[in-house]
XYZ file of N, CA and C in Angstrom:
387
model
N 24.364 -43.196 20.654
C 23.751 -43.287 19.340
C 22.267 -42.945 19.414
N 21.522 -43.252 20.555
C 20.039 -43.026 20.597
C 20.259 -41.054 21.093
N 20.918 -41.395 21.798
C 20.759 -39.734 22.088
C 20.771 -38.637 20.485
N 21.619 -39.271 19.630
C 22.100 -39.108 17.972
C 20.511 -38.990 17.359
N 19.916 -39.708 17.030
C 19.040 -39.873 16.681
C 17.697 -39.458 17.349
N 17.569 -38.955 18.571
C 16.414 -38.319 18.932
C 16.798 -36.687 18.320
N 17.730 -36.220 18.652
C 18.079 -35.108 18.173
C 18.088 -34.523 16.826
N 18.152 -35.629 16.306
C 18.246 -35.800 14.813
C 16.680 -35.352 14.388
N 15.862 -36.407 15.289
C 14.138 -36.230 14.993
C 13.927 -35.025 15.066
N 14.468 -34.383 16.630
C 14.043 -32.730 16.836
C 14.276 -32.162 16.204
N 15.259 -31.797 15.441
C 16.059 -31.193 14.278
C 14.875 -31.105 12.807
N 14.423 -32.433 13.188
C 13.811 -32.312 11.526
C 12.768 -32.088 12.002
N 11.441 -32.395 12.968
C 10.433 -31.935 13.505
C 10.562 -30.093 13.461
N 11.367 -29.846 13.825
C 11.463 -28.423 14.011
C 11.865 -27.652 12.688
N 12.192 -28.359 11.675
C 12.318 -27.385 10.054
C 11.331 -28.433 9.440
N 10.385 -29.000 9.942
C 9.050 -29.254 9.200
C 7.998 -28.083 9.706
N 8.278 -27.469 10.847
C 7.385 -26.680 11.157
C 7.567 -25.813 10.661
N 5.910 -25.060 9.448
C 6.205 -23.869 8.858
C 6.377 -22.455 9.881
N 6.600 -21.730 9.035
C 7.428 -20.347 9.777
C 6.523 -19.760 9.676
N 5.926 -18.875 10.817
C 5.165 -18.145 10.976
C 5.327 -16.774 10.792
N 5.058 -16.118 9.393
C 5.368 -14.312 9.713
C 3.951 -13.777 9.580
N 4.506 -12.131 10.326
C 3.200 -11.475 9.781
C 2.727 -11.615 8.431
N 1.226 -11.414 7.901
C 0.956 -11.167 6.928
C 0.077 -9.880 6.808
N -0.123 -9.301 5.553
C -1.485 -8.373 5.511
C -2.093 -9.133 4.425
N -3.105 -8.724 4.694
C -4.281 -9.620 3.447
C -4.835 -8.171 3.286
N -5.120 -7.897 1.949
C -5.235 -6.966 0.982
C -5.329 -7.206 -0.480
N -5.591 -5.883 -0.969
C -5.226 -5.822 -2.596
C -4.738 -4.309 -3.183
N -4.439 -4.553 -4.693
C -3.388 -3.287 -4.761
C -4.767 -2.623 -5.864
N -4.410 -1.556 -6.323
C -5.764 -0.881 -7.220
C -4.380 -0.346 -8.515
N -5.029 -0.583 -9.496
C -4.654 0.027 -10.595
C -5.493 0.943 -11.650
N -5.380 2.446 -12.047
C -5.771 3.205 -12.602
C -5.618 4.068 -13.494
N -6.550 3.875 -14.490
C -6.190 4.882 -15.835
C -6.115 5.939 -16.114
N -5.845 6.545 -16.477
C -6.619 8.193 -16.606
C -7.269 8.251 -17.875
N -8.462 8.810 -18.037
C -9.254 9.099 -19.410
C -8.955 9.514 -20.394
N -7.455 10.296 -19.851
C -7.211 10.998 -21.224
C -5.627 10.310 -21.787
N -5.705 8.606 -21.665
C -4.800 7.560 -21.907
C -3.161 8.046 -21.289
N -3.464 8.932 -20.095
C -1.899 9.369 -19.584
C -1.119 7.688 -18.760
N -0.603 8.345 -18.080
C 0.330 6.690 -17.437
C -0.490 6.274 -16.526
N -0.924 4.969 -16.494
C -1.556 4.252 -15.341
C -0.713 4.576 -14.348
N -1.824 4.199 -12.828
C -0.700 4.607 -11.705
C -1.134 2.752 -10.982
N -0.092 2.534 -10.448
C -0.613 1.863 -9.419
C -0.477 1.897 -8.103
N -1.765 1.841 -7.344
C -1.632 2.620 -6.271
C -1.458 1.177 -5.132
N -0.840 1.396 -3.956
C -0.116 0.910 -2.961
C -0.950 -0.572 -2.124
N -0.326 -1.256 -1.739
C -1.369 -2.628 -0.977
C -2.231 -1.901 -0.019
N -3.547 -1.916 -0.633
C -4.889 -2.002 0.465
C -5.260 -2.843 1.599
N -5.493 -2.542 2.680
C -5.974 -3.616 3.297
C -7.408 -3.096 3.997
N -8.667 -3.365 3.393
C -9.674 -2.854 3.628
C -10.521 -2.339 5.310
N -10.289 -0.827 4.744
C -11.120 0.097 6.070
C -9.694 -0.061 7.163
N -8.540 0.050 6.708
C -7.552 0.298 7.661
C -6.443 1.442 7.329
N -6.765 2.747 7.884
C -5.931 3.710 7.945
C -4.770 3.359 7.730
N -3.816 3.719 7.150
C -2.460 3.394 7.382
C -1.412 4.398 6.326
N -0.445 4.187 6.595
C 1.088 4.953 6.028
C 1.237 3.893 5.415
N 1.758 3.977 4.181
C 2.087 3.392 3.086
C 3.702 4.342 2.208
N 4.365 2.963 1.626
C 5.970 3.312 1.051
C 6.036 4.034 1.689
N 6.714 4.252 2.797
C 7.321 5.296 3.309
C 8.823 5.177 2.863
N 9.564 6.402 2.976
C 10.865 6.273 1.840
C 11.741 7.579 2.056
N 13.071 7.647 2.926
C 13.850 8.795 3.189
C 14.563 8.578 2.158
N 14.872 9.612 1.685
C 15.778 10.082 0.790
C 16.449 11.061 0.604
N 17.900 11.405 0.826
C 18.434 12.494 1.421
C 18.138 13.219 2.432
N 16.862 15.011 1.887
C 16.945 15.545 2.887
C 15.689 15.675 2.468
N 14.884 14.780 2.439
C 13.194 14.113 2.305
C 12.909 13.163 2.632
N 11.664 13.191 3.013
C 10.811 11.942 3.109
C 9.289 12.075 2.808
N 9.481 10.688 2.088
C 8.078 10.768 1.359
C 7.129 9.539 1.763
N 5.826 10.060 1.573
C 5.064 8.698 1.896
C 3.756 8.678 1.393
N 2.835 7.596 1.559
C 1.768 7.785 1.226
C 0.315 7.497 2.142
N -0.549 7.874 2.456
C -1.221 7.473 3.318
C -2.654 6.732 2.760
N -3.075 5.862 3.402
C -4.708 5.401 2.873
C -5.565 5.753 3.978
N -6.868 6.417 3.723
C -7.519 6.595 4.250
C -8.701 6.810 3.857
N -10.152 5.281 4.616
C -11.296 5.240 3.676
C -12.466 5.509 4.549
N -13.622 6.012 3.919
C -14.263 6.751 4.258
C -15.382 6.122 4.146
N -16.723 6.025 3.921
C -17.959 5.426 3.486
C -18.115 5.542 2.052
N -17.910 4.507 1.641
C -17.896 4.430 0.169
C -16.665 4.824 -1.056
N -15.918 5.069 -0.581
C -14.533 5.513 -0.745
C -13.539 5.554 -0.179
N -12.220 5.330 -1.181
C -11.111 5.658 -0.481
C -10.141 6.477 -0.745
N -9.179 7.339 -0.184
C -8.217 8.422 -0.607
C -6.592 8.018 -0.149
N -5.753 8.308 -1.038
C -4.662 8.149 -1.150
C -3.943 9.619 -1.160
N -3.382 9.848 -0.324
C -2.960 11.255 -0.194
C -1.449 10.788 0.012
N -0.417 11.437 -0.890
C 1.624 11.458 -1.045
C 1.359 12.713 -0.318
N 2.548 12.512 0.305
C 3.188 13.670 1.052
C 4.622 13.560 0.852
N 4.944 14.877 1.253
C 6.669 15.076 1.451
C 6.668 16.279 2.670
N 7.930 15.474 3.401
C 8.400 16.346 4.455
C 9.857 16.370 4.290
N 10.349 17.596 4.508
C 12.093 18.167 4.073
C 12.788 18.016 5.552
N 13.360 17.317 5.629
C 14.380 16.976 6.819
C 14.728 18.473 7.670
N 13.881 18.638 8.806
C 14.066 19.821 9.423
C 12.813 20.652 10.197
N 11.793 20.338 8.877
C 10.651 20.865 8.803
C 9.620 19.805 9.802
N 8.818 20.494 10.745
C 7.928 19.961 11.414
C 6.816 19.655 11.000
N 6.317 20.611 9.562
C 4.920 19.948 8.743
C 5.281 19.477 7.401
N 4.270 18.035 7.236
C 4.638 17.314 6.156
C 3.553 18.763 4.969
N 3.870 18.528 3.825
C 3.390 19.033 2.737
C 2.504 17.891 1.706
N 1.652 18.235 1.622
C 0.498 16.888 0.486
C 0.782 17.339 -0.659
N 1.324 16.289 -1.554
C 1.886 16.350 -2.790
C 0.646 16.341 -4.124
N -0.601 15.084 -3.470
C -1.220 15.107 -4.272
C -2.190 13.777 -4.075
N -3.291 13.752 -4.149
C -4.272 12.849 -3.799
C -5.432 11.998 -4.689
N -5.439 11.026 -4.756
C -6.448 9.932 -5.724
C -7.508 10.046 -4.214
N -8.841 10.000 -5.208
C -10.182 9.665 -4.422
C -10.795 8.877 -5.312
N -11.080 7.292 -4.852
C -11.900 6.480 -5.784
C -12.942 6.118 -4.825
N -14.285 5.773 -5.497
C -15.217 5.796 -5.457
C -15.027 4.454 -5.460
N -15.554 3.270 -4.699
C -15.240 1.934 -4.433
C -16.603 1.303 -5.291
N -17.725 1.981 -5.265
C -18.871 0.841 -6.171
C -18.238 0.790 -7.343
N -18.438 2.279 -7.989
C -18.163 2.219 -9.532
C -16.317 2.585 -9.951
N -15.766 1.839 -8.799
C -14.143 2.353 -9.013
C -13.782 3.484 -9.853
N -14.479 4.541 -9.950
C -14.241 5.613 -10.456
C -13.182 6.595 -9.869
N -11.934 6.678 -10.238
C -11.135 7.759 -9.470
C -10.649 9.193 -10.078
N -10.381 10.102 -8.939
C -10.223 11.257 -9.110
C -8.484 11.674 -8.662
N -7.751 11.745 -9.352
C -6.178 12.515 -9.339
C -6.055 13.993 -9.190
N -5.732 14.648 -8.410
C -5.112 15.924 -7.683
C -4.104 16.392 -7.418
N -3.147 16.888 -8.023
C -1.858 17.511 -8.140
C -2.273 18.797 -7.797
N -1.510 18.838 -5.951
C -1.277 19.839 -5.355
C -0.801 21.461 -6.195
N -0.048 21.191 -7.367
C 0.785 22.156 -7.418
C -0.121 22.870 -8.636
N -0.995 22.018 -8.756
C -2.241 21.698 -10.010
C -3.516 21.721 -9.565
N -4.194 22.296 -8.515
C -5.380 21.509 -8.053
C -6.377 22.037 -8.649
N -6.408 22.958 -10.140
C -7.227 23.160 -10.723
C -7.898 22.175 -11.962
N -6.395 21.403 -12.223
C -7.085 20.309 -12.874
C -6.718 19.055 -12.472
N -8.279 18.366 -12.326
C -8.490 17.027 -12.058
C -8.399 16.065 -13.170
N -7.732 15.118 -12.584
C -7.649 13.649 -13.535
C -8.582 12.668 -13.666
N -9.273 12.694 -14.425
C -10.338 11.576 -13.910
C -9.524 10.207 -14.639
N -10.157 9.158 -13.492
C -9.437 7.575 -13.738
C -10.734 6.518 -13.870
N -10.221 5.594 -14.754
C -11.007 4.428 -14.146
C -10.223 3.107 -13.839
N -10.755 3.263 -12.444
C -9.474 2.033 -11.654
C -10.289 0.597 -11.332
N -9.092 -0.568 -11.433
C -9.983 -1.771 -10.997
C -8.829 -2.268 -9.537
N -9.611 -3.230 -9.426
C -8.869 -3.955 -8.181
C -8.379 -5.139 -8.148
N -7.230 -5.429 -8.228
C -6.075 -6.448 -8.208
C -6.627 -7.345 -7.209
N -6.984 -8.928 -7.778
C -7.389 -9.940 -7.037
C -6.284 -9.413 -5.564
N -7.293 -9.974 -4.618
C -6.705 -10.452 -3.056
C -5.450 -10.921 -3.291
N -4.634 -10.346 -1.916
C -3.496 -10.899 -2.134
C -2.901 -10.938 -0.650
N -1.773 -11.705 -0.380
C -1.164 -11.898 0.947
C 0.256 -11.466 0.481
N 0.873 -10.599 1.178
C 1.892 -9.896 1.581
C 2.819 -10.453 3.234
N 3.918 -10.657 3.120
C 4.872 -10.827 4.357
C 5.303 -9.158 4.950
N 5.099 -8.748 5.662
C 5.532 -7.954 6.750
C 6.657 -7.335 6.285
């Protein structure tokens, strides 16, 4: 019976202990365009850290997005790569300006006209892995 009951303790000692996962601490950016087209919202930030973002196969694609920030800014560049093909293709790129969150939209297939945005930044947030 004592053996019952120590085990019992371990048991519950051990699902009192919280669970440890990764987290990212970040925030997400949301942006307008001037000329009232569809807000975009763009992907969890986690400040001054390069990274691949949604990445996403789909059939005989894959798409993704990358962050990458610079001094005083940051750029969001989509890509697509066609199952086969050794170079990804850039679909199209946001550049915001981090003082005055001012952003700029670029459609590759378009790169004559720019979107201008004005984006804000989604309180801090914690994300699980």
């Amino acid at each position: 019976m004592e053996k019952l009951k120590k085990l019992l303790l371990i048991l519950i000692c051990t699902l009192a202990i919280p669970v440890s996962y990764g987290r990212d601490r970040g925030f997400a950016i949301e942006c307008t365009p001037s000329n009232n087209g569809i807000k975009q919202i763009l992907s969890f930030f986690e400040t001054g850290i390069d990274k691949r973002v949604r990445y996403l196969e789909a059939g005989t694609q894959t798409m993704w997005d990358s962050h990458e920030w610079g001094i005083g800014y940051v750029t969001v560049s989509s890509f697509v790569q066609m199952k086969g093909n050794t170079e990804a293709s850039l679909i199209s790129f946001t550049k915001i300006e981090l003082e005055t969150m001012l952003g700029e939209f670029v459609r590759m297939s378009d790169s004559s006209k720019v979107v201008r945005m004005q984006c804000q930044r989604w309180s801090p947030q914690t994300r699980n892995k």
